[in-house]
Structure formats: C-alpha cells, structure tokens
Coordinates of C-alpha atoms and ligand atoms in Angstrom, one line a residue:
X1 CA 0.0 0.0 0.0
X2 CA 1.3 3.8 -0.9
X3 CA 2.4 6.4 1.8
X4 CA -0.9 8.7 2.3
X5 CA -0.5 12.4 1.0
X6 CA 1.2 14.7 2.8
X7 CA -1.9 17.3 4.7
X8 CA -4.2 14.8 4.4
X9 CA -6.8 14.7 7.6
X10 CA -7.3 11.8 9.3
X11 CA -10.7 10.0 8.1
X12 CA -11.0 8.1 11.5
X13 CA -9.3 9.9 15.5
X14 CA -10.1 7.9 18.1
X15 CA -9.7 9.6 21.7
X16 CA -9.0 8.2 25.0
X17 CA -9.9 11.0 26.9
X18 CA -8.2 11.0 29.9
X19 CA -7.3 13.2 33.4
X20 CA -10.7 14.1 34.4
X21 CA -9.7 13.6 37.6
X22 CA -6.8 15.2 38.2
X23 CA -7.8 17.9 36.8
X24 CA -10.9 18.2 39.3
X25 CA -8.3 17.2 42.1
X26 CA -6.0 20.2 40.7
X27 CA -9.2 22.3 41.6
X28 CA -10.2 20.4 44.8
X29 CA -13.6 19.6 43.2
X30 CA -15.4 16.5 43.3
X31 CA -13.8 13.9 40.6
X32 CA -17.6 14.5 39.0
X33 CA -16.8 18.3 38.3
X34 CA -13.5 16.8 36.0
X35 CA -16.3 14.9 34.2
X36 CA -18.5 17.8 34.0
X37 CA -15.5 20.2 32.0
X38 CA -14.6 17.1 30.2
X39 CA -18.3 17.0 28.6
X40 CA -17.2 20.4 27.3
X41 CA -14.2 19.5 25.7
X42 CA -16.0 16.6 23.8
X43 CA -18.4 19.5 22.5
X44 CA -15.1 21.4 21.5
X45 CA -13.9 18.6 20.0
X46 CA -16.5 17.4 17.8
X47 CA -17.0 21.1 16.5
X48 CA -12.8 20.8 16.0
X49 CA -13.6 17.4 13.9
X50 CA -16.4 18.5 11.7
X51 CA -14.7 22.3 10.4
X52 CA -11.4 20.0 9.8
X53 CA -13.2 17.3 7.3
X54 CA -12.8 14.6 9.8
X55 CA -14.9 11.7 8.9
X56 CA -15.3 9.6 12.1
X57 CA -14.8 10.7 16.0
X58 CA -14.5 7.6 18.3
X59 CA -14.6 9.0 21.8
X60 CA -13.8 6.5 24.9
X61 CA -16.5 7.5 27.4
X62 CA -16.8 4.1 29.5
X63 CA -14.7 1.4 29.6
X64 CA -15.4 -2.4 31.1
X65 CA -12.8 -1.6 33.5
X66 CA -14.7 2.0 34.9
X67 CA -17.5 -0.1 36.5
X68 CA -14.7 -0.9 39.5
X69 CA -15.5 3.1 40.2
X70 CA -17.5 4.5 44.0
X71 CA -20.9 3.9 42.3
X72 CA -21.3 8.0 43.1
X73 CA -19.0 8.7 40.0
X74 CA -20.7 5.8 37.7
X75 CA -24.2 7.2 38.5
X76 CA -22.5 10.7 37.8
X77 CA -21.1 9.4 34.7
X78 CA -23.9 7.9 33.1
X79 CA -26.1 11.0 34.0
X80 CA -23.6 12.9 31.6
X81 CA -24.1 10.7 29.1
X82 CA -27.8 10.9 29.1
X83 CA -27.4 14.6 29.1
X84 CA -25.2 14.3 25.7
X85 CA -27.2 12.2 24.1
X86 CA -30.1 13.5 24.6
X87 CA -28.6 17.0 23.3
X88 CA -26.6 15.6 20.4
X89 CA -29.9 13.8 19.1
X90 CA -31.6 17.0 19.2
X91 CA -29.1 19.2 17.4
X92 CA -28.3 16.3 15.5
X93 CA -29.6 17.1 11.9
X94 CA -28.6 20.5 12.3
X95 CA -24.8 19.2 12.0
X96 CA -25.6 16.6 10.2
X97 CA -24.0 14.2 13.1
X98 CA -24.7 10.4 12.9
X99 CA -24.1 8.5 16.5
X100 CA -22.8 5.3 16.8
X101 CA -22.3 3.4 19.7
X102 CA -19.9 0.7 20.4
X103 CA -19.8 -1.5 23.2
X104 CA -21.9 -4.1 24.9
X105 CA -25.2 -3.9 25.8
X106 CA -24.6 -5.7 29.2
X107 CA -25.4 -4.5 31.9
X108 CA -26.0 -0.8 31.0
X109 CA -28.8 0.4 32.4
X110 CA -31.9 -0.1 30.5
X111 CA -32.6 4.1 30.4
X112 CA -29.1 4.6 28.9
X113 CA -29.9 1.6 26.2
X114 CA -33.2 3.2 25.3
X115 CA -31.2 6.5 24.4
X116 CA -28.8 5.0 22.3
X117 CA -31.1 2.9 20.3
X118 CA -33.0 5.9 19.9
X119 CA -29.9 8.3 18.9
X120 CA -28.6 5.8 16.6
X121 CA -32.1 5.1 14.5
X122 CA -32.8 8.6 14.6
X123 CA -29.5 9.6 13.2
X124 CA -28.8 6.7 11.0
X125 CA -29.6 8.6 7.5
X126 CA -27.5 11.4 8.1
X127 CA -24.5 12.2 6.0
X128 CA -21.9 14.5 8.1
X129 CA -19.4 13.3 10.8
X130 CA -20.4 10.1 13.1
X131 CA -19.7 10.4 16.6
X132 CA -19.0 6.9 17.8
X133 CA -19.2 6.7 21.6
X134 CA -17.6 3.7 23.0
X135 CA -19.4 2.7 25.8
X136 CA -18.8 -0.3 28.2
X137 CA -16.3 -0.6 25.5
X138 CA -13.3 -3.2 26.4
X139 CA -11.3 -4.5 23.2
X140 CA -10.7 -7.7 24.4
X141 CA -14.5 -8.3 24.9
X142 CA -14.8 -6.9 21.5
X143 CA -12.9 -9.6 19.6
X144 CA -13.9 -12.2 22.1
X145 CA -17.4 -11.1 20.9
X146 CA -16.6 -11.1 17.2
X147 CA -15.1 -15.0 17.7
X148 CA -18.4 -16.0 19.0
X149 CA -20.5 -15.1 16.5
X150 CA -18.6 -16.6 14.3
X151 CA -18.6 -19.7 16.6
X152 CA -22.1 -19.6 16.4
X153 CA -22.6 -19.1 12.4
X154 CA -20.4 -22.6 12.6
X155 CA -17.2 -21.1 11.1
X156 CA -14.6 -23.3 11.6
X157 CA -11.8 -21.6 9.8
X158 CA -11.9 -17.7 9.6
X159 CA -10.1 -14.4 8.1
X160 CA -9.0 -11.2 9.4
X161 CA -12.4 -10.1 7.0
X162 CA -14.5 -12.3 9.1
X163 CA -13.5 -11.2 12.4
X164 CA -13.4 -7.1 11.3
X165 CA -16.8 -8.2 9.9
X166 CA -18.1 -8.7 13.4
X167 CA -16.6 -6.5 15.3
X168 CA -19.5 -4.0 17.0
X169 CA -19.3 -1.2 14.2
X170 CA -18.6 -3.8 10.9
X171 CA -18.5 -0.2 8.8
X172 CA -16.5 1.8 11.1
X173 CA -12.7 2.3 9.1
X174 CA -9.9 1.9 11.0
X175 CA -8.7 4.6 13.1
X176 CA -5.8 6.6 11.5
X177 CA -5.1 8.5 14.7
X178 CA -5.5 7.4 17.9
X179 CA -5.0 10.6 20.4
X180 CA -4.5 9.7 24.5
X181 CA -4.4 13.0 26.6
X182 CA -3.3 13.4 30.4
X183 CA 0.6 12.2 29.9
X184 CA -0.4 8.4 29.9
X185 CA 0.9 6.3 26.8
X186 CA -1.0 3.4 26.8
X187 CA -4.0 1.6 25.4
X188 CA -5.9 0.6 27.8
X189 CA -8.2 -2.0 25.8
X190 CA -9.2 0.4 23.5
X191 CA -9.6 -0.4 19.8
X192 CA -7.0 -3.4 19.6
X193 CA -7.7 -5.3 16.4
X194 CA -8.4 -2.0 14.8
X195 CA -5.1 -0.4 16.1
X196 CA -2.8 -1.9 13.6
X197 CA -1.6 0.9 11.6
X198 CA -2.8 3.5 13.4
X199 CA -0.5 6.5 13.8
X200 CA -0.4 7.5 18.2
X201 CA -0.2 11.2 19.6
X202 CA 0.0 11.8 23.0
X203 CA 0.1 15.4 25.0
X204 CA 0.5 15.9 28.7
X205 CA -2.9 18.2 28.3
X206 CA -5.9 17.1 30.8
X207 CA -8.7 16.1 28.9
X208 CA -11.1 18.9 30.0
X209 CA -8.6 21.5 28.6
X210 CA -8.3 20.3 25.2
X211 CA -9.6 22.3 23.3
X212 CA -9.7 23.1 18.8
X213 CA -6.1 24.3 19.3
X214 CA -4.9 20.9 20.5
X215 CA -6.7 19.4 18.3
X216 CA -5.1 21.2 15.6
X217 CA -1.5 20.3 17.1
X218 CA -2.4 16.3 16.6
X219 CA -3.2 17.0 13.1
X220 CA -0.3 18.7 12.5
X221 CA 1.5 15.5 14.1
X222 CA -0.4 13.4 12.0
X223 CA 0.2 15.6 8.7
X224 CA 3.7 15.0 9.3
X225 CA 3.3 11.4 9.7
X226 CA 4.4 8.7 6.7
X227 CA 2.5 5.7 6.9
X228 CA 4.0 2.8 5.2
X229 CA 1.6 0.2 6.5
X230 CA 4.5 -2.5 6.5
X231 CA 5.6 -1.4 2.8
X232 CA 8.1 0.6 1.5
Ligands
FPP301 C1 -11.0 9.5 32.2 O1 -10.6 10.4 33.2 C2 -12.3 9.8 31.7 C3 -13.3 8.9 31.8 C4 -13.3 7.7 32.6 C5 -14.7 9.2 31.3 C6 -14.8 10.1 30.1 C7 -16.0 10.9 30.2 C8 -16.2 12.2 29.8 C9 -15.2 13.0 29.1 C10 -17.4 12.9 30.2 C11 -18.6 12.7 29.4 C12 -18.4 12.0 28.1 C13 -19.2 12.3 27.0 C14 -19.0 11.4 25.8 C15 -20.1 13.4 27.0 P1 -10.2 9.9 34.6 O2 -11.4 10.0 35.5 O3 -9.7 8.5 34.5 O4 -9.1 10.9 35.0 P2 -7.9 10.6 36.0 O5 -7.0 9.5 35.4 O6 -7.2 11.9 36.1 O7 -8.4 10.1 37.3

C-alpha cells in the first residue's frame, strides 16, 4: 500500500480522553466536576472534527474496566451521558452528526440503552461526521465477541475479513489517529484489532482543557506522519 499524502486529515481519530480527575483534584472539586469540563471538551472537540473534514470521531467514554468506580462517580457518569445524548440527538440534523455506539449492551442500564437505540435510529440517515461513543467498551471483549458469532454461524476456519466483519461497528474504518491525553501512553483495551496501523499522539494536556487548538497540534503531528503500513 502507498504512503498517504502529505496534509491529508485523518478519516477516523479515536480519543482516550483521559485526566478528568486530576484535573478536578487540581481544583479540589469533586472527581464529577472533572467529568463535568470534560463534557465540554467533547463539544469542542466534535466542533474541532467537523470544520477540519474529519470523517469519524471515536470517543472512549466508559470502559469495562470503569465499573470498578464508587458507584457515586458511575451514577455521575452515566447522568452525563444521558445529558449528551439527549442534546446531540436534538441538534443532530442541524450538523448533520450520525451516533454510533460501540460497546456491549450488558449491563448498562436499561434508560441509557433506550437513548442510544434511539440516537442511533434517529441519526442513522445522516451524512456529516459520526460520533462513535464507545461505551462499556473493552477490546478484548470486542474480539472475544466477534469469535463467537462466528462460533455460532459454525465457522470453523476464519479471516481477518471475518472477524473485522463482526466487530461491533462492521463499517467503522480503521482509526488513522489514535489521540490519549493526560501524559499516559497506553491503550488501555481500547480499539486493539483496529489499532494496527494506526499513527499515536499523546500530549500531557488534561482532557477537560483540550480544546480546537490541541486538536489542531495532533493534526499537525499526523500531517507529518508517513505511513507505510508495513511497505516501503
Ligand atoms: C478519564 O478520566 C475519563 C473517563 C473515565 C470518562 C470520560 C468521560 C467524559 C469525558 C465525560 C462525558 C463523556 C461524554 C462522551 C459526554 P479519569 O477520571 O480516569 O481521570 P484521572 O485519570 O485523572 O483520574
């Protein structure tokens, strides 16, 4: 496969937004106020992604492994997410924004399934960026997941097609840049099989204070990128 052009935006960023906390602990606020900014900085970000031509926005919002949280900050959590979705559907085909939701359905809370199913219908024809929330998203349950289906269509032998093919958003591409913010450089069981080539940007920011102009600085990283994708 060729080197992508030089300026080219990313079709796919994926987000593991990160330091909510700290930066509420910075403040001495409650760990819930972090959230709170953070929601903000998801709206600045998706604003960021749609005036720069990106097509996809993968944002980590809850992971398998943020149910081991006080149940105060879970309850907080999901409340936020209510909130956004709620909003998001609303404004939805002013923007043009399609939601997508990856994750499984187990156990989230039957209030917060009845939202996405009804974001994601009501959204479904329309043609500008999709916001793809992963929610109770692990990606090791993910593949685990995709293997089973499989298992249970009776496929003995399978591809790298078959497994992408059941993975929880078949139609999602590949992320081409996976941004983590806070200082942390890991993965965390975020978006493994679909990591392969992915290009990786970190920045020491807090997650609640990136904003367009940091989102603009991992462009510019990924402009400067050449991806090879194992060729020449
Ligand atoms: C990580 O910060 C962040 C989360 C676990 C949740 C992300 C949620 C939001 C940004 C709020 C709402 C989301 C949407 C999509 C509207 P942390 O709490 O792990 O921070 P720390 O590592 O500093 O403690």
């Amino acid at each position: 496969m060729s080197e992508t052009p030089v300026n080219s935006v990313p079709r796919h960023v994926a987000i593991i937004m990160d330091g909510n906390g700290r930066w509420a602990q910075e403040r001495r606020l409650p760990r819930l106020a972090g959230h709170k900014a953070g929601a903000k900085a998801v709206e600045r970000t998706l604003k960021a992604a749609q005036q720069a031509g990106v097509r996809y926005l993968t944002l980590y919002a809850f992971s398998t492994e943020n149910w081991s949280r006080p149940q105060e900050e879970i309850d907080g959590l999901f409340r936020l997410l209510a909130q956004t979705l709620d909003q998001y559907t609303q404004n939805a085909a002013k923007h043009g924004l399609r939601l997508w939701v990856s994750g499984a359905r187990e156990p989230l809370p039957a209030a917060i399934l009845d939202k996405i199913d009804y974001a994601v219908r009501s959204t479904a024809k329309n043609t500008g960026l999709t916001l793809n929330l992963a929610l109770n998203y692990g990606a090791r349950q993910e593949i685990v997941h995709a293997v089973n289906a499989l298992l249970a269509e009776g496929k003995t032998h399978i591809t790298p097609q078959d497994l992408a093919q059941h993975l929880y958003q078949p139609n999602l591409p590949d992320p081409d840049l996976i941004i983590r913010t806070s200082g942390e450089e890991r993965l965390s069981n975020f978006l493994l099989w679909q990591a392969a080539y992915s290009e990786f940007y970190f920045t020491p920011v807090l997650w609640p204070d990136f904003n367009e102009a940091e989102f603009e600085k991992a462009l510019a990283s990924y402009r400067a990128r050449k991806r090879r994708f194992g060729g020449l």
